[in-house]
Tab-separated table of C-alpha atoms and ligand atoms in Angstrom:
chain	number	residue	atom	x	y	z
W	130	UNK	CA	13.424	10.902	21.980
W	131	UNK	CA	16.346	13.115	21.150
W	132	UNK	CA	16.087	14.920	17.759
W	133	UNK	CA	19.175	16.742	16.371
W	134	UNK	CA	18.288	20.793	16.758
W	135	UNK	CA	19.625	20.891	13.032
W	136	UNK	CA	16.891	18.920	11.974
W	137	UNK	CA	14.125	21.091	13.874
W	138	UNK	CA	16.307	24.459	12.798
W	139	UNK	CA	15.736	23.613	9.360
W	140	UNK	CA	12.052	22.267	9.530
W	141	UNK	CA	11.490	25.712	11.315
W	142	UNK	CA	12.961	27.450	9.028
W	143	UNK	CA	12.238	25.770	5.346
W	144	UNK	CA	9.264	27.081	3.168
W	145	UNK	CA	8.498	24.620	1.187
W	146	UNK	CA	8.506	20.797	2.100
W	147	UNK	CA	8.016	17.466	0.538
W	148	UNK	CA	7.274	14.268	2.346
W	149	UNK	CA	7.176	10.389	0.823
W	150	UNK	CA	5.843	7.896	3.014
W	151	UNK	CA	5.777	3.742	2.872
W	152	UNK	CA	4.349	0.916	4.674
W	153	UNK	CA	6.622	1.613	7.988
W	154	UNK	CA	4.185	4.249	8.563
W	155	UNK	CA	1.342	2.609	8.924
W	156	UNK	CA	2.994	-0.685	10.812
W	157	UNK	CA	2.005	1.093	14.363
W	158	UNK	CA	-1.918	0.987	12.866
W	159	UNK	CA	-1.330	-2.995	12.796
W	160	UNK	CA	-0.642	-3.214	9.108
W	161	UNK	CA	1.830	-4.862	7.616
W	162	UNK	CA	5.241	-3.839	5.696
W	163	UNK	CA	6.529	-5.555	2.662
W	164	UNK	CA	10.143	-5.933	3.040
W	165	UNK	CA	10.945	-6.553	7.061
W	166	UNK	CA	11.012	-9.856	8.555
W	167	UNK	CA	7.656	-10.961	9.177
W	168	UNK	CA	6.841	-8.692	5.927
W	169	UNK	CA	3.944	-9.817	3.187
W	170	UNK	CA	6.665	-10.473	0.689
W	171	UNK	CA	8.476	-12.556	3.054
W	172	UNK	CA	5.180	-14.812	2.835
W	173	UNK	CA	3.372	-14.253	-0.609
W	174	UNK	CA	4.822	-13.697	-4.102
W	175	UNK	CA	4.607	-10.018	-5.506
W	176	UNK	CA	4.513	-12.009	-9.245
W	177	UNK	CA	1.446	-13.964	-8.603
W	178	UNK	CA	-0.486	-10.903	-6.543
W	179	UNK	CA	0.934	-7.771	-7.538
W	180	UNK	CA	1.921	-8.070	-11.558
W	181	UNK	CA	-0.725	-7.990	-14.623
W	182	UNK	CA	0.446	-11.714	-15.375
W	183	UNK	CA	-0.648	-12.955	-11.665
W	184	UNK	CA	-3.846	-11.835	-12.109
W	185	UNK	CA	-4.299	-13.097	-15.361
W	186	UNK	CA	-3.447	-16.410	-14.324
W	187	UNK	CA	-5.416	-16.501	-11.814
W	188	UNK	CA	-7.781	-13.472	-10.682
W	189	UNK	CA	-9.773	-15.593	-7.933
W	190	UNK	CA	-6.202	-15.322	-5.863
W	191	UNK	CA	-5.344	-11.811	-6.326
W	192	UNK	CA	-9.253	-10.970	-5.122
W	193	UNK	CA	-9.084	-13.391	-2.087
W	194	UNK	CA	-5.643	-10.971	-1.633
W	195	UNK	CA	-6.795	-8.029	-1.924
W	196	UNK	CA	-10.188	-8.623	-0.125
W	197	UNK	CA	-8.393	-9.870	2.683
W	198	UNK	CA	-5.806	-7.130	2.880
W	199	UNK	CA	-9.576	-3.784	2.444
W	200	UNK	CA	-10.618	-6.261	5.451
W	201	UNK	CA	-7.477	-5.146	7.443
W	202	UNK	CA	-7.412	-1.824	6.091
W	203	UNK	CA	-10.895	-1.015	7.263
W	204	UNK	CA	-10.291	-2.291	10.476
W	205	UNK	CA	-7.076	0.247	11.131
W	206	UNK	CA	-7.449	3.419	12.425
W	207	UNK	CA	-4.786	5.758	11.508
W	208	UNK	CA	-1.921	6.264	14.366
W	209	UNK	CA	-0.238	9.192	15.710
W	210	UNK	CA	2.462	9.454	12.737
W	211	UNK	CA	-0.647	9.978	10.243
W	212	UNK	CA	-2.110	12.521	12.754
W	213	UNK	CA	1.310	14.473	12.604
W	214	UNK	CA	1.864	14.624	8.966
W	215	UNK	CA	-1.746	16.355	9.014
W	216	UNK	CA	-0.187	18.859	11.286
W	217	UNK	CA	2.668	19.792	9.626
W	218	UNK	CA	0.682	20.179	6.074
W	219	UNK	CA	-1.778	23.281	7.541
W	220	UNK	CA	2.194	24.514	8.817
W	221	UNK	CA	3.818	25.126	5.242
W	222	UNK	CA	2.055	26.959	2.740
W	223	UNK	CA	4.557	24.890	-0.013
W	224	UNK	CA	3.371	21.175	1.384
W	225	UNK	CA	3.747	17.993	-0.521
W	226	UNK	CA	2.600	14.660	0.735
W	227	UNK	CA	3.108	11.701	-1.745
W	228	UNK	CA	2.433	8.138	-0.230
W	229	UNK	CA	3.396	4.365	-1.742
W	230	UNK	CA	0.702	3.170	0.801
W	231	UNK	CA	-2.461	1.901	-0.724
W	232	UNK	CA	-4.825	2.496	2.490
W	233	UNK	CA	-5.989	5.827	2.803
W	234	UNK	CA	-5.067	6.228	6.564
W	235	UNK	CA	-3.198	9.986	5.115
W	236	UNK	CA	-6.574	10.630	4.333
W	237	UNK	CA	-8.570	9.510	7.199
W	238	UNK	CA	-6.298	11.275	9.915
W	239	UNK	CA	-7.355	14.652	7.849
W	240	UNK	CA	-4.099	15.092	5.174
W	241	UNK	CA	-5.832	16.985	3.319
W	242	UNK	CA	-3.855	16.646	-0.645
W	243	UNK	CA	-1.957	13.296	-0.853
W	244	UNK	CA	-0.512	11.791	-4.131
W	245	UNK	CA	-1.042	8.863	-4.034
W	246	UNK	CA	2.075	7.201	-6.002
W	247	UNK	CA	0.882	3.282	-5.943
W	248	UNK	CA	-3.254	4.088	-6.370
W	249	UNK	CA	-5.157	2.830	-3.655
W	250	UNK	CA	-7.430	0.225	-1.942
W	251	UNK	CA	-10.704	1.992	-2.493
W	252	UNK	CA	-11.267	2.377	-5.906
W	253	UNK	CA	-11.022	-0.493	-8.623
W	254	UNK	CA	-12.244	-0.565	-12.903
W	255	UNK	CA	-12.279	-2.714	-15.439
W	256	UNK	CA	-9.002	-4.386	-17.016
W	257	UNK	CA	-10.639	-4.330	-20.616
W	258	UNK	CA	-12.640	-1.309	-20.968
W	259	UNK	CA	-11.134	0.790	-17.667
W	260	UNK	CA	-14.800	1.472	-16.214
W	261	UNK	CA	-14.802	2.691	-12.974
W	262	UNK	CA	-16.742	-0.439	-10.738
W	263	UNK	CA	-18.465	0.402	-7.435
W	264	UNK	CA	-20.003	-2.510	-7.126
W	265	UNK	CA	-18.892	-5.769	-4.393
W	266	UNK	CA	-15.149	-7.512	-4.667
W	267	UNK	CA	-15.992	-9.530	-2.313
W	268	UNK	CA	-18.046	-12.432	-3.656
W	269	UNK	CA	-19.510	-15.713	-2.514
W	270	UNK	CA	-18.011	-19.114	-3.854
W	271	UNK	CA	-15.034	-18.391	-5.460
W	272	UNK	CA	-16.651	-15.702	-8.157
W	273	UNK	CA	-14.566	-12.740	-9.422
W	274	UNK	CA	-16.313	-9.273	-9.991
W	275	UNK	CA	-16.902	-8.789	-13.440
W	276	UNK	CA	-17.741	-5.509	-15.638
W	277	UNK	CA	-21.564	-4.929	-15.868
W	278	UNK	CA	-20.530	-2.702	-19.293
W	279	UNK	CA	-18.299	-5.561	-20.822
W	280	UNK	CA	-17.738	-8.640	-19.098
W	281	UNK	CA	-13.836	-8.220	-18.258
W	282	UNK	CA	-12.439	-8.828	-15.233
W	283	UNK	CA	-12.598	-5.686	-12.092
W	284	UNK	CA	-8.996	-5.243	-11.108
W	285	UNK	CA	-7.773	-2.890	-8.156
W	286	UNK	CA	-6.750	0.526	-8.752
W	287	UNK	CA	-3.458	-0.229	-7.410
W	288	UNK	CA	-0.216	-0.037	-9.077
W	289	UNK	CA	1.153	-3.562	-9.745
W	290	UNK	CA	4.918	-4.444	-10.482
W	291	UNK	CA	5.676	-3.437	-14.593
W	292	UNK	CA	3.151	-1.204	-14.547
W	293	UNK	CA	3.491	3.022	-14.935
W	294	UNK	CA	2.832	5.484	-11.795
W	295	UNK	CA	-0.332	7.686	-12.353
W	296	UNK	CA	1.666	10.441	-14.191
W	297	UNK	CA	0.675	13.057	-12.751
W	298	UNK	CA	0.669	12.474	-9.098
W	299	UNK	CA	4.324	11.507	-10.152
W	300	UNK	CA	5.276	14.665	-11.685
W	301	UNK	CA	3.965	17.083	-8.745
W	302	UNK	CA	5.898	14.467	-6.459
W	303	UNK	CA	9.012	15.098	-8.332
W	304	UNK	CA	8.806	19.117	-8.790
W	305	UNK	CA	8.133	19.485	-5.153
W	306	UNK	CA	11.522	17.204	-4.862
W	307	UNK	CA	12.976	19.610	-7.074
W	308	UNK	CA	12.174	22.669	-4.933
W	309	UNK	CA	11.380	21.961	-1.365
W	310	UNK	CA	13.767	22.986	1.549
W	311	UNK	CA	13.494	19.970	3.085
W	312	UNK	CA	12.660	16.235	2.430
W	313	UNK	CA	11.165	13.919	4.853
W	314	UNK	CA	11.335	10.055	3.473
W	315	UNK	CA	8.999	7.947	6.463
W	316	UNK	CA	9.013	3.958	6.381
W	317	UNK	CA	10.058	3.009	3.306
W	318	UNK	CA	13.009	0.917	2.231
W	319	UNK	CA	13.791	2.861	-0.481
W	320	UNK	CA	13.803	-0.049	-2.706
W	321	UNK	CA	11.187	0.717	-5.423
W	322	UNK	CA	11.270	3.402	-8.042
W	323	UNK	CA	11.012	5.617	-9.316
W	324	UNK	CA	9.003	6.333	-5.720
W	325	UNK	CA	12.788	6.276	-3.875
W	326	UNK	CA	13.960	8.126	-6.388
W	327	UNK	CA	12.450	11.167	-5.187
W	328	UNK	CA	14.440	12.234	-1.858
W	329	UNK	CA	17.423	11.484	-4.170
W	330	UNK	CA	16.239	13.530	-6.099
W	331	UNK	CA	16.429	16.317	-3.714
W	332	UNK	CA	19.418	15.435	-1.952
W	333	UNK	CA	21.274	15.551	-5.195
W	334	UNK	CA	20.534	19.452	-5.296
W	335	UNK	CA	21.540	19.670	-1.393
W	336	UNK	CA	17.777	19.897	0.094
W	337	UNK	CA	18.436	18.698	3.698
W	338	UNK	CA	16.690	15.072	3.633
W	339	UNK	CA	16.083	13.290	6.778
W	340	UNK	CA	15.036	10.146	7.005
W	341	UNK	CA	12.667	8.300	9.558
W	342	UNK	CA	13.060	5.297	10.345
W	343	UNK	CA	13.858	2.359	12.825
W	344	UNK	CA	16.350	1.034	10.498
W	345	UNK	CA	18.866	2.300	8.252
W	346	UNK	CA	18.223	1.493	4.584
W	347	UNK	CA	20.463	1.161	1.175
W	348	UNK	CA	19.969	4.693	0.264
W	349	UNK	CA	20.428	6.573	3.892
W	350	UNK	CA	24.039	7.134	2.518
W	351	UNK	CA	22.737	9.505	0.753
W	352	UNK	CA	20.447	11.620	3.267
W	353	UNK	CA	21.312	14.551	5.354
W	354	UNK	CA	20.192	13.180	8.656
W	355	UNK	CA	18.402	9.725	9.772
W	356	UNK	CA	16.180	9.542	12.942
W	357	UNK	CA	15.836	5.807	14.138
W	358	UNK	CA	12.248	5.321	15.657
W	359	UNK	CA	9.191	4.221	14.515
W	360	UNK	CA	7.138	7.300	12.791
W	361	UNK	CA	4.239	7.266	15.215
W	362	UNK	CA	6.826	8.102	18.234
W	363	UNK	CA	9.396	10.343	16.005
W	364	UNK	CA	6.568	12.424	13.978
W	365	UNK	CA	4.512	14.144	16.822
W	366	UNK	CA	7.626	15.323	18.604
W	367	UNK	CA	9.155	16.519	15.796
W	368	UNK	CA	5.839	18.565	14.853
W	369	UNK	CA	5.602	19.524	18.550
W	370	UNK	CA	9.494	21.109	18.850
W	371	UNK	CA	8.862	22.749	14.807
W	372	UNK	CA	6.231	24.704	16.750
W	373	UNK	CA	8.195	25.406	19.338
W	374	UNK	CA	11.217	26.906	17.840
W	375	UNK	CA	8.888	28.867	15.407
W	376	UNK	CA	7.156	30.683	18.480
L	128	OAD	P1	8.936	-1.837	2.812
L	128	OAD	O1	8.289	-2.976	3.503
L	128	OAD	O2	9.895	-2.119	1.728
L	128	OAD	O3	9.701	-0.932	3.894
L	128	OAD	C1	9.081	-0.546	5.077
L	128	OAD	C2	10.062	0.259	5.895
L	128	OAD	O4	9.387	0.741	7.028
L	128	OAD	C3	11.292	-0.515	6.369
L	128	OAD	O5	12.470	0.200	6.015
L	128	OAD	C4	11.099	-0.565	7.886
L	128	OAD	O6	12.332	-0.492	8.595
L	128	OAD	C5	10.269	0.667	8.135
L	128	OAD	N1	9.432	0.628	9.349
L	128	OAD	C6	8.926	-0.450	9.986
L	128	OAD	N2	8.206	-0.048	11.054
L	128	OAD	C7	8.259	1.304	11.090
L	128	OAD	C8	7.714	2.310	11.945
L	128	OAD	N3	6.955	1.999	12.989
L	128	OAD	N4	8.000	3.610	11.667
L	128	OAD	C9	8.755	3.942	10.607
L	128	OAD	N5	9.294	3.042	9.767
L	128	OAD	C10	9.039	1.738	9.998
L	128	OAD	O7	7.746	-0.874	2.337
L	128	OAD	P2	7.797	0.306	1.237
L	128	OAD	O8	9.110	0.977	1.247
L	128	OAD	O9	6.576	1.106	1.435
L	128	OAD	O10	4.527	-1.545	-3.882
L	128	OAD	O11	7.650	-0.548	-0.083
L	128	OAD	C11	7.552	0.124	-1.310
L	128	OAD	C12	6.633	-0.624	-2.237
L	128	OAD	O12	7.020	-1.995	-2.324
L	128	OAD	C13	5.191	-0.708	-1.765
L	128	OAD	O13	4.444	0.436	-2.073
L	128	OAD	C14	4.675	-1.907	-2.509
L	128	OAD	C15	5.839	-2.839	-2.280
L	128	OAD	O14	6.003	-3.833	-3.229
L	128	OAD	C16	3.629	-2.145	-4.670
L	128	OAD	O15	2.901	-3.034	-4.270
L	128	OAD	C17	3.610	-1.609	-6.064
């Protein structure tokens, strides 16, 4: 794996940088993408599981959904691209992590502050009265969870299509982008915002952004460099030669 000494020169170098991450990340811990071939959009709707009027329609779907995809999520471990993000956090003393992933794996391989842009798989609360629930989503015949306080329906705290990005986790996303040194944008398409708007947001104001990724995407135009590999290959070595050039 041969990465550009630019790149490493200015990871060594920078003081403060941001990161975004998407599914591609987490594709080497056996979980899916959205947008590449054999993606989960490729095979379910994003209107009927991952809008306010899907569930409405029809909640017993979106919970057999989301059920199925905790299942998967608890099963993963996280792989060595989560491990090496970790690293390179205790590295910078200016360190931003945001995620679009839903499954904690940042977390679990020890990332210690992660905004998480899209919510998560963990947590979920009521659509009528917004009570956190910790009770089961996964229930026998066909039943949805339902509030113990009011009756409504449990939802996932996840960030469905139409709806707003937990402002605040947005904003620190998007000041880091407006200060860091250098940008790192791992696994995503770059196809959702305002989440993809945030490298551009730094490479408008000539941060050096590199992207990771196997493929090129619609907005690598606009990036300073792009490493093709998968994140769990790229990552490590990157966060092995950063330590190297710093000694
Ligand atoms: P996508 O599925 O759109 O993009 C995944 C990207 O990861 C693609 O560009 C792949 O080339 C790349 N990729 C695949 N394997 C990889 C690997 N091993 N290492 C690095 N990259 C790899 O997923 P996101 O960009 O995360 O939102 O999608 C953004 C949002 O769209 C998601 O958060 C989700 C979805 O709809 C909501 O559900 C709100």
């Amino acid at each position: 794996m041969e990465i550009p000494d630019i790149i490493i020169d200015k990871l060594a170098g920078a003081e403060s940088v941001a990161v975004l991450t998407g599914a591609g990340i987490s594709a080497e811990s056996g979980i899916k993408t959205f947008r590449d071939q054999d993606g989960l959009w490729a095979k379910f709707s994003p209107e009927e599981l991952a809008s306010m009027d899907g569930f409405l329609a029809n909640p017993k779907r979106v919970w057999e959904w989301y059920n199925l995809r905790m299942e998967v999520v608890k099963n993963a471990e996280p792989n060595p691209g989560h491990f090496a993000l970790a690293e390179l956090e205790k590295m910078y003393s200016d360190f931003s992590l945001a995620t679009q992933n839903i499954d904690r794996l940042h977390q679990r391989a020890g990332s210690k502050k992660v905004l998480e842009l899209h919510g998560n798989l963990v947590e979920n609360f009521c659509n009528k009265c917004h009570a956190p629930f910790h009770g089961e989503t996964a229930l026998p015949n066909g039943q949805v969870p339902l509030c113990p306080e009011c009756g409504g329906n449990i939802r996932p705290a996840v960030v469905w299509f139409g709806e707003n990005l937990p402002a605040e986790a947005l904003l620190e996303a998007e000041t880091i982008a407006r200060r860091c040194d250098v940008y790192l944008t791992i696994g995503t398409s770059g196809a959702v915002y305002p989440a993809a708007g945030l490298p551009l947001i730094a490479a408008r104001r000539k941060a050096f952004v590199v992207e990771i990724n196997p493929k090129e995407t619609e907005v690598t135009p606009y990036f300073s460099a792009h490493i093709s590999g998968a994140s769990g290959v790229v990552l490590p070595e990157l966060v092995k030669k950063i330590k190297q050039a710093r000694k």
